[in-house]
Every structure is written in structure tokens, then in C-alpha cells.
Coordinates of N, CA, C and O in Angstrom, one line a residue:
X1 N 3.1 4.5 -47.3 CA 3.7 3.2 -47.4 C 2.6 2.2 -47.6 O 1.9 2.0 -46.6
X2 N 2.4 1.5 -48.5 CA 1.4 0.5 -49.1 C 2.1 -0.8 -48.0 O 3.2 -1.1 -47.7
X3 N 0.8 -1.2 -47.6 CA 1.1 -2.5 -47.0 C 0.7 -3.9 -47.6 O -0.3 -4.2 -48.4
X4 N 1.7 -4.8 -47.1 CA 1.8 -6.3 -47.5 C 0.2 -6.8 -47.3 O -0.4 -6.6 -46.3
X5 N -0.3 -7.5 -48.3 CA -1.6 -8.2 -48.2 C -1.1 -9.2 -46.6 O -2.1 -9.5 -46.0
X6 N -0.1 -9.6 -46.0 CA 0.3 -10.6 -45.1 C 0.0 -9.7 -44.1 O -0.9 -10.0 -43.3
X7 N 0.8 -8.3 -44.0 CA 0.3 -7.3 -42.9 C -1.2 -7.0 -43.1 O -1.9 -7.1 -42.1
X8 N -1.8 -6.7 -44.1 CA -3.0 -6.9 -43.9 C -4.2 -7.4 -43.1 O -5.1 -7.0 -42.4
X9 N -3.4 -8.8 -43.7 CA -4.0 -10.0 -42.5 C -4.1 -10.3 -41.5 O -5.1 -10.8 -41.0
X10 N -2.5 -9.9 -41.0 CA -2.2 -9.3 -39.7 C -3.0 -8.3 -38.7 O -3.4 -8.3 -37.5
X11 N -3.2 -7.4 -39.8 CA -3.8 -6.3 -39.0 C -5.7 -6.4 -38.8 O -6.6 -5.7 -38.3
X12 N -5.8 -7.4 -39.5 CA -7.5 -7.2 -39.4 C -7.6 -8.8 -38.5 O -8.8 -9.1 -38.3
X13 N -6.4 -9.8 -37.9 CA -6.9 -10.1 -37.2 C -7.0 -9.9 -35.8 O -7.6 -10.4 -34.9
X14 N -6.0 -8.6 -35.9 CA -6.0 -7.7 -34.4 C -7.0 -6.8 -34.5 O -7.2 -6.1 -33.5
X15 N -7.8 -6.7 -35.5 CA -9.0 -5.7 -35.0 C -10.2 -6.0 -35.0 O -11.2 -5.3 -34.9
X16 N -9.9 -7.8 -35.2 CA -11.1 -8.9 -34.7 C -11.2 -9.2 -33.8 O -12.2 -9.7 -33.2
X17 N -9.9 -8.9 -33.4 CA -9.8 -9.4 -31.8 C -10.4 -8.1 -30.9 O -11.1 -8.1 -29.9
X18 N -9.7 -7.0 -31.6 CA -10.2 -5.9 -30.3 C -11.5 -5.4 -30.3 O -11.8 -4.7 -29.3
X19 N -12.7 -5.8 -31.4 CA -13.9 -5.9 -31.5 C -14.7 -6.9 -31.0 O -15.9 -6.8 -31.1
X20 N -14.3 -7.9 -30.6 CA -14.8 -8.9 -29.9 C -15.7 -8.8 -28.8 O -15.1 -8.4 -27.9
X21 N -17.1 -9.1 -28.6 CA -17.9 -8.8 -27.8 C -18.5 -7.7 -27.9 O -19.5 -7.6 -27.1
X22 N -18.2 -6.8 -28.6 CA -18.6 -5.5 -28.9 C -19.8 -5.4 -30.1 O -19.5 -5.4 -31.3
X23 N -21.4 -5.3 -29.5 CA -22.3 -5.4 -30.7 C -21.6 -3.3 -31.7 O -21.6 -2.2 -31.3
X24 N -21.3 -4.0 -32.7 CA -21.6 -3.0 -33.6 C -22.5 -2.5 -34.9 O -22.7 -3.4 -35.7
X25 N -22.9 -1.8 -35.0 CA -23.7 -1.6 -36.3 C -23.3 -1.5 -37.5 O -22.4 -0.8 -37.8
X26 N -23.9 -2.3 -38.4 CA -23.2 -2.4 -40.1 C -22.5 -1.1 -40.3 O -21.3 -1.0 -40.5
X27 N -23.5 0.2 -40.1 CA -22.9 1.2 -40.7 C -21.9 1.7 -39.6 O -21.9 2.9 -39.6
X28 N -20.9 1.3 -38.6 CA -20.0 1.8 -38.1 C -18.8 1.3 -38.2 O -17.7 1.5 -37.7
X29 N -19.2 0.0 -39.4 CA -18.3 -0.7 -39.4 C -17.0 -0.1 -40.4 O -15.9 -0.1 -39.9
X30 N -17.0 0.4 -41.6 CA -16.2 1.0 -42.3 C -15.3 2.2 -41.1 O -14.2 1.9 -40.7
X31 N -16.2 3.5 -40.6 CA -15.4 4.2 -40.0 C -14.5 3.4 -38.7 O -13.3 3.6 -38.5
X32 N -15.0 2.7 -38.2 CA -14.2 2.0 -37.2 C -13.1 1.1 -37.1 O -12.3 0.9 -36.2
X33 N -13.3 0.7 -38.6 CA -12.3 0.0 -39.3 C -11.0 1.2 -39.7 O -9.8 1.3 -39.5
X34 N -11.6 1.9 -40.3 CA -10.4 3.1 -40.6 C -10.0 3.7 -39.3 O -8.9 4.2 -39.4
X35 N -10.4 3.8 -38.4 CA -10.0 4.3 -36.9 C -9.2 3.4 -36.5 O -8.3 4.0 -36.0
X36 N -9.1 2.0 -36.4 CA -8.3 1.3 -36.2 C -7.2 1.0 -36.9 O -6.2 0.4 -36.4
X37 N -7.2 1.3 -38.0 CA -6.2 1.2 -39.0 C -5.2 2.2 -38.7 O -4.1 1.9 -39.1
X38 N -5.5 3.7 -38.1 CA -5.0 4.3 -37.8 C -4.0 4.4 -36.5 O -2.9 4.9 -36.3
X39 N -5.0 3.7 -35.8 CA -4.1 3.4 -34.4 C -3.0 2.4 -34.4 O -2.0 2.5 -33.6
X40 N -3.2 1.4 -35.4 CA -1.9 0.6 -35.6 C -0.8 1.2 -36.4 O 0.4 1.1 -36.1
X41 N -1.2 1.8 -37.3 CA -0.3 2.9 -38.0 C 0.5 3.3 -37.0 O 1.7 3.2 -37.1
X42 N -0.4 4.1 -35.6 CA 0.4 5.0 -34.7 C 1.5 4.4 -34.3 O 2.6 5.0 -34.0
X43 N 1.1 2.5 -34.3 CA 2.1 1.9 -33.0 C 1.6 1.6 -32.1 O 2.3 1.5 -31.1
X44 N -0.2 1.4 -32.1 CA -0.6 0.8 -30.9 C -0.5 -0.7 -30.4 O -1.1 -1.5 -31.1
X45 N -0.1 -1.0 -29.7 CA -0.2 -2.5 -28.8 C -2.0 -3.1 -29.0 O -3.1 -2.7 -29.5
X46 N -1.6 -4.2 -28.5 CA -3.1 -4.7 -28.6 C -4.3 -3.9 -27.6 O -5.4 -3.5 -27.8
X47 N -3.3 -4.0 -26.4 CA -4.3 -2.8 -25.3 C -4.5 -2.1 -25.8 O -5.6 -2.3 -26.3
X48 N -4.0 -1.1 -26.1 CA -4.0 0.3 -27.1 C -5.3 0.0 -27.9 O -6.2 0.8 -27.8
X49 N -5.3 -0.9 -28.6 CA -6.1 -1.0 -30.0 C -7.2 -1.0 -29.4 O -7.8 0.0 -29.5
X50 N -7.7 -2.2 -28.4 CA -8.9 -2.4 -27.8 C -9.2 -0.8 -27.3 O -10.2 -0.3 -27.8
X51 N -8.6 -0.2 -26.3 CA -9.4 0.4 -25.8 C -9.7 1.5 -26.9 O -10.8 1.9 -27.1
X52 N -8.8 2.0 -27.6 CA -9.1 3.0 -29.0 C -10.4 2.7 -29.1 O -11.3 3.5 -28.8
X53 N -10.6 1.1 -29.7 CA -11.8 1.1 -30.5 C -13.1 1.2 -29.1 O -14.1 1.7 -29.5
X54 N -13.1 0.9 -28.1 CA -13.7 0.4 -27.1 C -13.9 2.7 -27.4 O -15.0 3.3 -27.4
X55 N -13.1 3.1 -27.5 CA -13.3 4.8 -26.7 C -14.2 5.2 -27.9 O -15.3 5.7 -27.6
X56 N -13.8 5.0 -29.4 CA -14.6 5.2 -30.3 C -16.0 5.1 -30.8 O -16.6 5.8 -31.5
X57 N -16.4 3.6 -30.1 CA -17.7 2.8 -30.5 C -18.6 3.7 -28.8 O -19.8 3.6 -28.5
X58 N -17.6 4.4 -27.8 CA -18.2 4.8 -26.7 C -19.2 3.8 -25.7 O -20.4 3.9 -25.4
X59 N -17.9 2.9 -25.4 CA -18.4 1.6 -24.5 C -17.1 1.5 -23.7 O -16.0 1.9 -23.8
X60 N -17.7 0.8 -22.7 CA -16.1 0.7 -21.6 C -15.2 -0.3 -21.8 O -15.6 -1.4 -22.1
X61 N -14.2 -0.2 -21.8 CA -13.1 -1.1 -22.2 C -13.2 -2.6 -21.3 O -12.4 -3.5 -21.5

């Protein structure tokens, strides 16, 4: 299902948010981005999202 450039927007400002404070590296930034994209796909909540990405980048939530 193709998403709305609005969902889009949506969704990359929740995964500004769940990366916040979090130093990451240029190059982790694509796969992490796709990792998150996936978790909202699943139906994750904002908790959800943070800690996803928090479990992925292997830092404590």
C-alpha cells in the first residue's frame, strides 16, 4: 500500500522524535530509517518506536 506524502510526514516526524538524543552515524542512518518504517507499518505506538529504534542502534531506551 503506497503511502500519503501527509503520512509520510507523519511518520518521519515520529522517528525524529524517537531518535532524539541518540548520537547516530551517517551510515546507520538509511538502515534505521527502514527499521523504523517497519515498526510503524507493524502498528507500533510511539513507546514501541523508541524503544525498537533504541534496541536496534543497541543503546538503552
Amino acid at each position: 500500500m503506497k503511502r500519503t506524502k501527509k503520512q509520510q510526514a507523519i511518520d518521519a516526524a515520529r522517528i525524529q522524535r524517537a531518535v532524539t538524543g541518540i548520537l547516530i552515524p551517517m551510515s546507520a542512518i538509511p538502515p534505521l530509517y527502514k527499521h523504523a518504517e517497519q515498526l510503524i507499518a507493524g502498528g507500533a505506538d510511539d513507546t514501541a518506536l523508541r524503544a525498537g529504534v533504541c534496541k536496534f542502534m543497541g543503546v538503552e531506551a
